[in-house]
Short mmCIF file of C-alpha atoms in Angstrom, two decimals:
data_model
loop_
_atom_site.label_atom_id
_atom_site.label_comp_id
_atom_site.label_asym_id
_atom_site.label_seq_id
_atom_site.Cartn_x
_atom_site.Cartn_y
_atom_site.Cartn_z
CA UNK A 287 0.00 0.00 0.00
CA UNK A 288 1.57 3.50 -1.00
CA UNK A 289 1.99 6.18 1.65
CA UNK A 290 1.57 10.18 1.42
CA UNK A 291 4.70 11.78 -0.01
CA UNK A 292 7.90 12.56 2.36
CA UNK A 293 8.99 14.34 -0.08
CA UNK A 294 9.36 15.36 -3.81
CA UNK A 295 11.64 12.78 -4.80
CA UNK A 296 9.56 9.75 -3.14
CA UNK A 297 6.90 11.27 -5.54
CA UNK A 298 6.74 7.46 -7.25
CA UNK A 299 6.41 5.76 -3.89
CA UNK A 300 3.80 8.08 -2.13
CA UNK A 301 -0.19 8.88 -2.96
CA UNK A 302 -2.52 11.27 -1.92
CA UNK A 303 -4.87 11.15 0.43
CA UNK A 304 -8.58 10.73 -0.33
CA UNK A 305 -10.94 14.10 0.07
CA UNK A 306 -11.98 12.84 3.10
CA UNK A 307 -8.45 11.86 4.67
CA UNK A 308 -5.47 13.81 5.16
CA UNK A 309 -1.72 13.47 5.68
CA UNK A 310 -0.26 13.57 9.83
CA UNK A 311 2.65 15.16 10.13
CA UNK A 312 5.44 12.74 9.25
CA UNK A 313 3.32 12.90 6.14
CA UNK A 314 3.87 8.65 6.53
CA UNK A 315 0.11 8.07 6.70
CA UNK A 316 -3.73 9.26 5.92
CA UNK A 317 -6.25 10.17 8.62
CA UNK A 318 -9.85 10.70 8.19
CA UNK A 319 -10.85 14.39 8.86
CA UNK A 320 -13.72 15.12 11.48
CA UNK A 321 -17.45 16.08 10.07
CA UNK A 322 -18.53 19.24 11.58
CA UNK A 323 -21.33 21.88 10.95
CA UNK A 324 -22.45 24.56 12.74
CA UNK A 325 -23.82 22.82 16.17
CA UNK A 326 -26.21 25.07 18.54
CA UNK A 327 -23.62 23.50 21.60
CA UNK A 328 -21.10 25.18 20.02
CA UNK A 329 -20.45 28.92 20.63
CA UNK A 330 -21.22 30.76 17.47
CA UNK A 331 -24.01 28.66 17.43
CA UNK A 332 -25.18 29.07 20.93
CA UNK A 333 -24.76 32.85 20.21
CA UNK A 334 -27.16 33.11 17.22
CA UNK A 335 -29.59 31.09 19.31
CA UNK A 336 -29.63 33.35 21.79
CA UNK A 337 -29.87 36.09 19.98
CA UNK A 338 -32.26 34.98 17.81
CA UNK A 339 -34.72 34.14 20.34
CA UNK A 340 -34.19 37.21 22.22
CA UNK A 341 -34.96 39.02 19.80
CA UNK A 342 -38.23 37.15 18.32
CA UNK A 343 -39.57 37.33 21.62
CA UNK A 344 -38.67 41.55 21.60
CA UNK A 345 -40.87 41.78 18.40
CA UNK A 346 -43.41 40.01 20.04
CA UNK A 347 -43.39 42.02 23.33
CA UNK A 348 -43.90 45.31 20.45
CA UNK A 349 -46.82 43.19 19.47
CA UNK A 350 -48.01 43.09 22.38
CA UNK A 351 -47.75 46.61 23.28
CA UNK A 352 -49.59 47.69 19.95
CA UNK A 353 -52.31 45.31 20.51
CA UNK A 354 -53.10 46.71 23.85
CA UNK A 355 -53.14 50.48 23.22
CA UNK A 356 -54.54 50.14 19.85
CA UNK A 357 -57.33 52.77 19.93
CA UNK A 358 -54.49 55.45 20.34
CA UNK A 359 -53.77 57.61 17.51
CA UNK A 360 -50.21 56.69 16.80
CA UNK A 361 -51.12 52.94 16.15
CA UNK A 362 -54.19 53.88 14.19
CA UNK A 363 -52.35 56.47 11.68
CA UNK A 364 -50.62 54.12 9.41
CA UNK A 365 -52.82 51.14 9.34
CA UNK A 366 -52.25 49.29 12.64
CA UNK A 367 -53.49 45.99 10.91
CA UNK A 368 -50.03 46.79 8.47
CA UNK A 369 -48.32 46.95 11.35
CA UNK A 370 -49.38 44.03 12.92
CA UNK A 371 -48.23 41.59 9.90
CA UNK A 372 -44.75 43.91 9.35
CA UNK A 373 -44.44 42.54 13.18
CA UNK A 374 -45.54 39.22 13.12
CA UNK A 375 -43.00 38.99 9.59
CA UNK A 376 -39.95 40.40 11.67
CA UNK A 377 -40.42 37.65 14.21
CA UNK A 378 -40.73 34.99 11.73
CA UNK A 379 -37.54 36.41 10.19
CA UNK A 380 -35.51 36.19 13.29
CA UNK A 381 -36.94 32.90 14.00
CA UNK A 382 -35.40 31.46 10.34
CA UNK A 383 -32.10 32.26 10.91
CA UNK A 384 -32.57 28.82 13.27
CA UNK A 385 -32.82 26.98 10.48
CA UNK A 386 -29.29 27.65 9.12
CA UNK A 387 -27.97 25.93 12.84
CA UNK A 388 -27.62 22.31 12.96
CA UNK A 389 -26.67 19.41 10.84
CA UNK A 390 -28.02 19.81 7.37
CA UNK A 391 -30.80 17.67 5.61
CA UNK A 392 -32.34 18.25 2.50
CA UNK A 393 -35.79 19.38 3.95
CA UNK A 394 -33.66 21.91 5.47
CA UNK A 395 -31.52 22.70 3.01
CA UNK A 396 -34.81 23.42 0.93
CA UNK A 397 -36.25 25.63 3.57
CA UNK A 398 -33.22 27.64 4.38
CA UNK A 399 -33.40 30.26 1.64
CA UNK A 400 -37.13 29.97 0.52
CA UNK A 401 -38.37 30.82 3.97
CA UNK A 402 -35.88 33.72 4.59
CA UNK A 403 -36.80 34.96 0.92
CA UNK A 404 -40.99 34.87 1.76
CA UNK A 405 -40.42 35.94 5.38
CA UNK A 406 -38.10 39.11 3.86
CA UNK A 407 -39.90 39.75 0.98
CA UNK A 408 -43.80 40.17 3.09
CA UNK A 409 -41.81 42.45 5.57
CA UNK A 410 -40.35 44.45 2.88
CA UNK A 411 -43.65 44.94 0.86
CA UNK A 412 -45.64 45.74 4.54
CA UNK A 413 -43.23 48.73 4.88
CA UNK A 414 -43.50 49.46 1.14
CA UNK A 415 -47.21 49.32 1.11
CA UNK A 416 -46.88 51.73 4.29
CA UNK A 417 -44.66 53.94 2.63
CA UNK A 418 -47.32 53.91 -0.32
CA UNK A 419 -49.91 55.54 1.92
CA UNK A 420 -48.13 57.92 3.39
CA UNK A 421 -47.16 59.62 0.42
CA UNK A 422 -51.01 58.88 -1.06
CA UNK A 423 -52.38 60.31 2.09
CA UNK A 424 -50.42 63.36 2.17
CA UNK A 425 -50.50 64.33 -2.00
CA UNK A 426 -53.83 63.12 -2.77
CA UNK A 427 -55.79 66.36 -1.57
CA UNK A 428 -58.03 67.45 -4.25
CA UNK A 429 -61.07 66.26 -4.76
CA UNK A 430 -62.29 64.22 -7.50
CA UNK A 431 -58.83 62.95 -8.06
CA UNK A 432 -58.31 59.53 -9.90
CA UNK A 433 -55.87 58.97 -7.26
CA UNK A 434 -58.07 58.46 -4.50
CA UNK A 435 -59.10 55.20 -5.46
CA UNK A 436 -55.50 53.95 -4.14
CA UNK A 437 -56.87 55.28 -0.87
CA UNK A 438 -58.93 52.08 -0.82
CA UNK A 439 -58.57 50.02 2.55
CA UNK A 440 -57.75 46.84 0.41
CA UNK A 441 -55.11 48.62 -2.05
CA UNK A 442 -51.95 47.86 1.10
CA UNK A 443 -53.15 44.08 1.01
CA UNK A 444 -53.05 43.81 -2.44
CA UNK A 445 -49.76 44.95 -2.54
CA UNK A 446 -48.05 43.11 -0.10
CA UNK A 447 -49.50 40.01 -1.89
CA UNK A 448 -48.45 40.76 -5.17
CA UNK A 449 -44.82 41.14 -4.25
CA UNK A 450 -45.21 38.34 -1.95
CA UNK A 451 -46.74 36.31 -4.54
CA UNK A 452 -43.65 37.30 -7.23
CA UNK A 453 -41.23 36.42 -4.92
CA UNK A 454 -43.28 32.91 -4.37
CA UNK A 455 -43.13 32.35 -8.34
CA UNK A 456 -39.29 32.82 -7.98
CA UNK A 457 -38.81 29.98 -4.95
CA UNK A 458 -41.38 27.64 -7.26
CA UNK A 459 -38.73 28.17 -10.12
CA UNK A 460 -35.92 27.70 -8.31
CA UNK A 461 -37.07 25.00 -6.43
CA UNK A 462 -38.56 23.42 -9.62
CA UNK A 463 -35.36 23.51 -11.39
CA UNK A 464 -31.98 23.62 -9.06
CA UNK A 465 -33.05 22.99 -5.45
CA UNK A 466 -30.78 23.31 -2.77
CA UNK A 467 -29.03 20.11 -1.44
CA UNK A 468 -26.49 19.06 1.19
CA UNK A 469 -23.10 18.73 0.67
CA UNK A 470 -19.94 17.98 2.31
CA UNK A 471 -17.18 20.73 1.92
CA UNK A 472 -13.90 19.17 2.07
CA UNK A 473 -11.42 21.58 0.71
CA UNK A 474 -12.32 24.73 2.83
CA UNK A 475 -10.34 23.30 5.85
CA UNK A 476 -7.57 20.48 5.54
CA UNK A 477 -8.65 18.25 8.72
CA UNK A 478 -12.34 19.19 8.58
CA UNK A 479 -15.39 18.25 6.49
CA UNK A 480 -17.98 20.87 6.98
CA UNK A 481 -21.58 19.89 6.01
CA UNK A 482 -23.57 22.94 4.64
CA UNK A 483 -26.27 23.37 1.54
CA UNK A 484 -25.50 23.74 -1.68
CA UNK A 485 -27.76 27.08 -2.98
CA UNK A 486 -27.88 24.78 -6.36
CA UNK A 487 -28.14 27.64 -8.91
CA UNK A 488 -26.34 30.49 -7.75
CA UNK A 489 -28.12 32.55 -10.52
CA UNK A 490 -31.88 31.93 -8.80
CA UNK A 491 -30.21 32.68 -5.12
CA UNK A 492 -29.33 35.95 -6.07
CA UNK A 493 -32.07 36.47 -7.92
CA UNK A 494 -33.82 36.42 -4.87
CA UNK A 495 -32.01 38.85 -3.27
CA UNK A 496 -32.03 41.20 -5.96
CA UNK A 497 -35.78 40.88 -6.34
CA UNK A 498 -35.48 42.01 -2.20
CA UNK A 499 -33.28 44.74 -2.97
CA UNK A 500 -35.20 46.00 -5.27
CA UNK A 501 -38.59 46.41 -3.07
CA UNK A 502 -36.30 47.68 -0.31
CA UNK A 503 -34.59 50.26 -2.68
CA UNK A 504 -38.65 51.46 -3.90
CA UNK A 505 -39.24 52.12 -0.35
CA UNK A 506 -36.29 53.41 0.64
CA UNK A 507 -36.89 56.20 -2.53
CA UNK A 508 -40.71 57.19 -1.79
CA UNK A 509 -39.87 57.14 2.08
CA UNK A 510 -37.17 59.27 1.10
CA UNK A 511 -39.49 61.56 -1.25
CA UNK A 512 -41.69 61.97 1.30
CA UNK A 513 -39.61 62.89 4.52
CA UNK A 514 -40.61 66.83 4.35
CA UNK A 515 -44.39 66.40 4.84
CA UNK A 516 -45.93 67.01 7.88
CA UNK A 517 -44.70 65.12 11.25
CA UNK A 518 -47.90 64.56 12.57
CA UNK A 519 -47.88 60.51 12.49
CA UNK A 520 -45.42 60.74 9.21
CA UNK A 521 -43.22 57.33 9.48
CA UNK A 522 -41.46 58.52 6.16
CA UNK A 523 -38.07 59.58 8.14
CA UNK A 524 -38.66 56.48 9.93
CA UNK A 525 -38.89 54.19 7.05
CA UNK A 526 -36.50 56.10 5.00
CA UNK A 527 -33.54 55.28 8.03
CA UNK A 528 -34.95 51.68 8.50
CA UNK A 529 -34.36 51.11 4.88
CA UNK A 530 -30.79 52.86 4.51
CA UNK A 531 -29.37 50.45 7.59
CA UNK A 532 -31.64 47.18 5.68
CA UNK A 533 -30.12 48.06 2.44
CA UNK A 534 -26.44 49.10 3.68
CA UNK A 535 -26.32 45.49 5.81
CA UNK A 536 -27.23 43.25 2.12
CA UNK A 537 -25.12 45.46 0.37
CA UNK A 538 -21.86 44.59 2.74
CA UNK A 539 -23.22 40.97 2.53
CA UNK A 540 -22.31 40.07 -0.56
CA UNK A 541 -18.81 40.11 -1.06
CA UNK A 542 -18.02 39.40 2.68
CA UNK A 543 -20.12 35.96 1.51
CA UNK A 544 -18.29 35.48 -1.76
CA UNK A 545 -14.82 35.72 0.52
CA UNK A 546 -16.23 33.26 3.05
CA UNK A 547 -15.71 29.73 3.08
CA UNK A 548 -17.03 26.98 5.54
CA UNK A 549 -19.15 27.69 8.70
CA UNK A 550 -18.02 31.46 7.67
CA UNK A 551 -20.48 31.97 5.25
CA UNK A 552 -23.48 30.79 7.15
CA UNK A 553 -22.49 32.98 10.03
CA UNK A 554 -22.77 36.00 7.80
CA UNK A 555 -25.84 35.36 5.99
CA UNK A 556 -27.47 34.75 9.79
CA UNK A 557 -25.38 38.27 10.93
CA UNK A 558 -27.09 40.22 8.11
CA UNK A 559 -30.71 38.65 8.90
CA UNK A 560 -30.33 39.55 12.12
CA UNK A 561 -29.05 42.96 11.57
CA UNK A 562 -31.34 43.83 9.09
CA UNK A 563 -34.34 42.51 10.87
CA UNK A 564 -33.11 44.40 14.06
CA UNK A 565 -32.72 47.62 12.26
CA UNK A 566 -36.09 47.65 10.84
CA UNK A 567 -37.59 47.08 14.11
CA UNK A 568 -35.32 49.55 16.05
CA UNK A 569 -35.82 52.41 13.45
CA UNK A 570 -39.77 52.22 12.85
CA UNK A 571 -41.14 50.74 16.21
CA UNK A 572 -39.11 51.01 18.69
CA UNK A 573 -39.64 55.21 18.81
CA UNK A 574 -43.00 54.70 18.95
CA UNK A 575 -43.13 52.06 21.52
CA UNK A 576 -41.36 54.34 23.40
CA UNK A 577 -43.76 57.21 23.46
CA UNK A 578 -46.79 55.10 23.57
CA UNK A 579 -45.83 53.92 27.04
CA UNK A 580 -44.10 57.29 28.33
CA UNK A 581 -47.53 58.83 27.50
CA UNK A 582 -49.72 56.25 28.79
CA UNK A 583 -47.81 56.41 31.95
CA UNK A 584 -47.96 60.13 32.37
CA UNK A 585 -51.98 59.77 31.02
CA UNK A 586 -51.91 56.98 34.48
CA UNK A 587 -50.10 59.56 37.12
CA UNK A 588 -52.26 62.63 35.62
CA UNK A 589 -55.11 60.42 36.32
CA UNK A 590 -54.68 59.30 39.41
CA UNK A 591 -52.96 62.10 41.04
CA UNK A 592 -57.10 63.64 39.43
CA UNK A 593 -58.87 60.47 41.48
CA UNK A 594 -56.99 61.19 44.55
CA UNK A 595 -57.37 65.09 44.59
CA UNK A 596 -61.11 64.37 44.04
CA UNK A 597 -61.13 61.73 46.91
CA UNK A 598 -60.18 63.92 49.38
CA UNK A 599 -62.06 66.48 48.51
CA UNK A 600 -65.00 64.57 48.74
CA UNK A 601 -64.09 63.07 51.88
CA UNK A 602 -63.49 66.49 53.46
CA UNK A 603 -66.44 67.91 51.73
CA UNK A 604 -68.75 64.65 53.85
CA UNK A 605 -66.68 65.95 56.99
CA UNK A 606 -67.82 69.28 56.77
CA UNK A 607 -71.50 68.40 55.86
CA UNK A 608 -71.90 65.78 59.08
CA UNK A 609 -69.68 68.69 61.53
CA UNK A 610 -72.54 70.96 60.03
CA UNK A 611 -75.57 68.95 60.83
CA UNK A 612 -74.28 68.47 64.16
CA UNK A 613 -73.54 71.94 64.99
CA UNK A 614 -77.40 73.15 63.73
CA UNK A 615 -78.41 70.37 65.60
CA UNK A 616 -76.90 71.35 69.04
CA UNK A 617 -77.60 75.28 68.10
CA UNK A 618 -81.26 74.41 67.30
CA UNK A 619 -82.02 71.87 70.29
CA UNK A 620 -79.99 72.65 73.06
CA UNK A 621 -78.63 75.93 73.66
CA UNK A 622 -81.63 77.77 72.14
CA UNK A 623 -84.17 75.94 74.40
CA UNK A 624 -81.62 76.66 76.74
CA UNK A 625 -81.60 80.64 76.57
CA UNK A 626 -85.32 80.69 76.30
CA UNK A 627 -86.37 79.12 79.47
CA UNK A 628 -83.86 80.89 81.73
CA UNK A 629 -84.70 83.99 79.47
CA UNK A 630 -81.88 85.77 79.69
CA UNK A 631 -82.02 87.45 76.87
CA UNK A 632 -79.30 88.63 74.38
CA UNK A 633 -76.38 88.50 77.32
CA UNK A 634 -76.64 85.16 77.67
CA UNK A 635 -76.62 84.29 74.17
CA UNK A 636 -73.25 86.05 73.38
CA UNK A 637 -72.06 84.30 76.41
CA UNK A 638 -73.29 81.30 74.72
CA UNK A 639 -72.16 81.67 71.62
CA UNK A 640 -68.21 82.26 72.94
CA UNK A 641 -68.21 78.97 74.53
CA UNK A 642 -69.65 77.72 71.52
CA UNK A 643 -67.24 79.10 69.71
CA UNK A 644 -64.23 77.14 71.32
CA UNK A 645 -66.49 73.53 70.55
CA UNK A 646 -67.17 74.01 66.99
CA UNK A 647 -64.62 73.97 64.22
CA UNK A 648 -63.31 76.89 62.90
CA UNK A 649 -65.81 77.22 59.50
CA UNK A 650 -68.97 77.31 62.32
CA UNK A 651 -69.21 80.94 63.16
CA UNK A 652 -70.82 81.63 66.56
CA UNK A 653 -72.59 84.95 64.88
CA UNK A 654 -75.18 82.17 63.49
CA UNK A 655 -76.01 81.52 66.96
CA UNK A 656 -76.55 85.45 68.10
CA UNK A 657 -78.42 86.07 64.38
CA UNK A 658 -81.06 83.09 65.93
CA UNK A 659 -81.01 84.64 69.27
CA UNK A 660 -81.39 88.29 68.29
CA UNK A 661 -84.69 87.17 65.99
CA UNK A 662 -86.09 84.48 68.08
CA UNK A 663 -85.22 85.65 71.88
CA UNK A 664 -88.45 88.16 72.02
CA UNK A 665 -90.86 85.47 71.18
CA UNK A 666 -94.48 84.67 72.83
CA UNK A 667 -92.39 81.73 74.32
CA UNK A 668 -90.33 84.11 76.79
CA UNK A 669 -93.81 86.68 78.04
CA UNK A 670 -95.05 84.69 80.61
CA UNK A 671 -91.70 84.06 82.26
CA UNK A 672 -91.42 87.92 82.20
CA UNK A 673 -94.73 88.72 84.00
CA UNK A 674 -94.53 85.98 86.43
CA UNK A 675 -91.40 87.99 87.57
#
């Protein structure tokens, strides 16, 4: 049996190794290289897993915020039912980059890029159609216009499912003809075999991704048309950042992928899914997550700081009213029956009313009691007291 090659002369006594050996270092003898792919256990592939997740459940957590305050004005300007599937896409399209971790299959292989090319393409037309009614919204002013009919609550539907639907014909095709496929890389690394999918036709992947590029260049230009109208619920500057970072992360992609080999390359295709997907949610929802909650929670202290102000006065108001009806009632009963049987007149009623005046709160004036006593002390009652004296 011939060895590997010591050295250029024993070049008729030596072999080389087969694709899925290589040579130890005396070079005497083959040894099979170790099958590895990019394993969640390992770091990298712990990290995207993480992050990944984290993030999904962050777009969700948005979701969940928009749901509950969706009567407010800022979730109702742009079509909050848009916003809701732009949402729901983002978290799918965190979610696929876990399908590029983990030893590949061919039902894998085959979802890999189709998914991420749907998921991409419904979020990319949901910020398109947004961008579409914005600028319709804002230009469209005159009445009778042949324009409004865009206005039409179905028109931002129609277009996310038309670009949807394209980008659907394109998998179908590509699928149909070159689908993707497993295969073992042996020549990236000498004492590795790295198991990753083979796109198939090259020419329908970036296909693909041009046919993305393109929808997020169209919204990227009418956002960008449209950033001087008015601010009141305008996500033009919004959209018009969220697709400069989208479009600036696909546009490094593609020659940091060319110049990758290995595990390499799907590490950067998840890096820029997970960049772009984070930029679009950080530059259009985030800011208004942000002042959805700051002014629900100053609407909350406003309104409570309103309830409490309004319970005390009403307690204090109740205190007044029961110190009142107890004060008439000890004025009325007691010390005026008093003053008119001893009948003594007015000088016993001011006496009266200063000791009455160190009982009663402050808000009971005695001069109620000598107003009674000056009207009511030369009554019928007092006469016969009088003349028996």
């Amino acid at each position: 049996m011939l060895s590997p090659c010591l050295s250029p002369a024993d070049a008729e006594q030596c072999k080389k190794c087969p694709e899925d050996e290589y040579p130890n270092e005396q070079r005497d003898r083959c040894l099979p290289k170790t099958v590895t792919f990019l394993d969640v256990n390992e770091p990298w592939g712990m990290a995207v897993t993480v992050v990944a997740v984290s993030l999904s459940l962050l777009t969700v957590l948005v979701l969940w915020v928009f749901v509950k305050f969706q009567d407010t004005p800022i979730v109702q300007a742009n079509n909050r039912n848009l916003s809701y599937l732009l949402l729901t896409s983002l978290s799918s399209c965190f979610l696929c980059s876990l399908l590029f971790i983990g030893r590949p299959t061919k039902a894998s292989c085959l979802l890999r890029q189709t998914v991420f090319a749907i998921v991409f393409t419904v979020a990319v037309s949901s910020i398109l159609a947004k961008t579409i009614i914005v600028v319709l919204a804002f230009r469209i002013t005159r009445p009778g216009s042949r324009m409004r009919m865009f206005l039409h609550p179905r028109v931002p539907y129609c277009v996310v499912l038309i670009c949807s639907g394209i980008q659907g014909l394109f998998c179908a095709i590509w699928l149909g003809t070159h689908p993707p496929f497993p295969e073992a890389d042996t020549r990236s690394e000498s004492r590795h075999i790295i198991l990753t999918c083979n796109e198939g036709s090259a020419f329908a992947f970036y296909c693909v991704l041009g046919y993305m590029g393109f929808l997020a260049l169209g919204s990227f230009t009418i956002a960008f048309l449209a950033r001087n109208l008015p601010d009141a619920f305008n996500e033009a500057k919004f959209i018009t950042f969220s697709m400069l970072v989208f479009c600036s992360v696909w546009v490094s992609f593609l020659p940091t992928y060319q110049s990758s080999k290995g595990k390499a390359m799907m590490i950067v295709e998840i890096f820029s899914i997970l960049a772009s997907s984070a930029g679009l949610l950080g530059c259009i929802f985030i800011p208004k997550c942000l002042v959805i909650l700051l002014t629900s929670w100053e609407n909350n202290t406003k309104k409570s700081d309103i309830e409490r102000a309004s319970t005390l006065s009403t307690q204090r108001d109740r205190d007044l009213n029961a110190t009142a009806e107890e004060s008439d009632l000890l004025v009325s009963s007691g010390i005026k029956r008093t003053i008119c049987l001893m009948g003594g007149g007015l000088p016993l009623a001011r006496e009266t009313a200063s000791v009455v005046k160190k009982v009663l709160p402050e808000h009971i004036t005695p001069g109620y009691v000598l107003v009674k006593q000056q009207d009511e002390v030369p009554t019928t009652d007092t006469a016969p007291l009088a003349a028996n004296r």
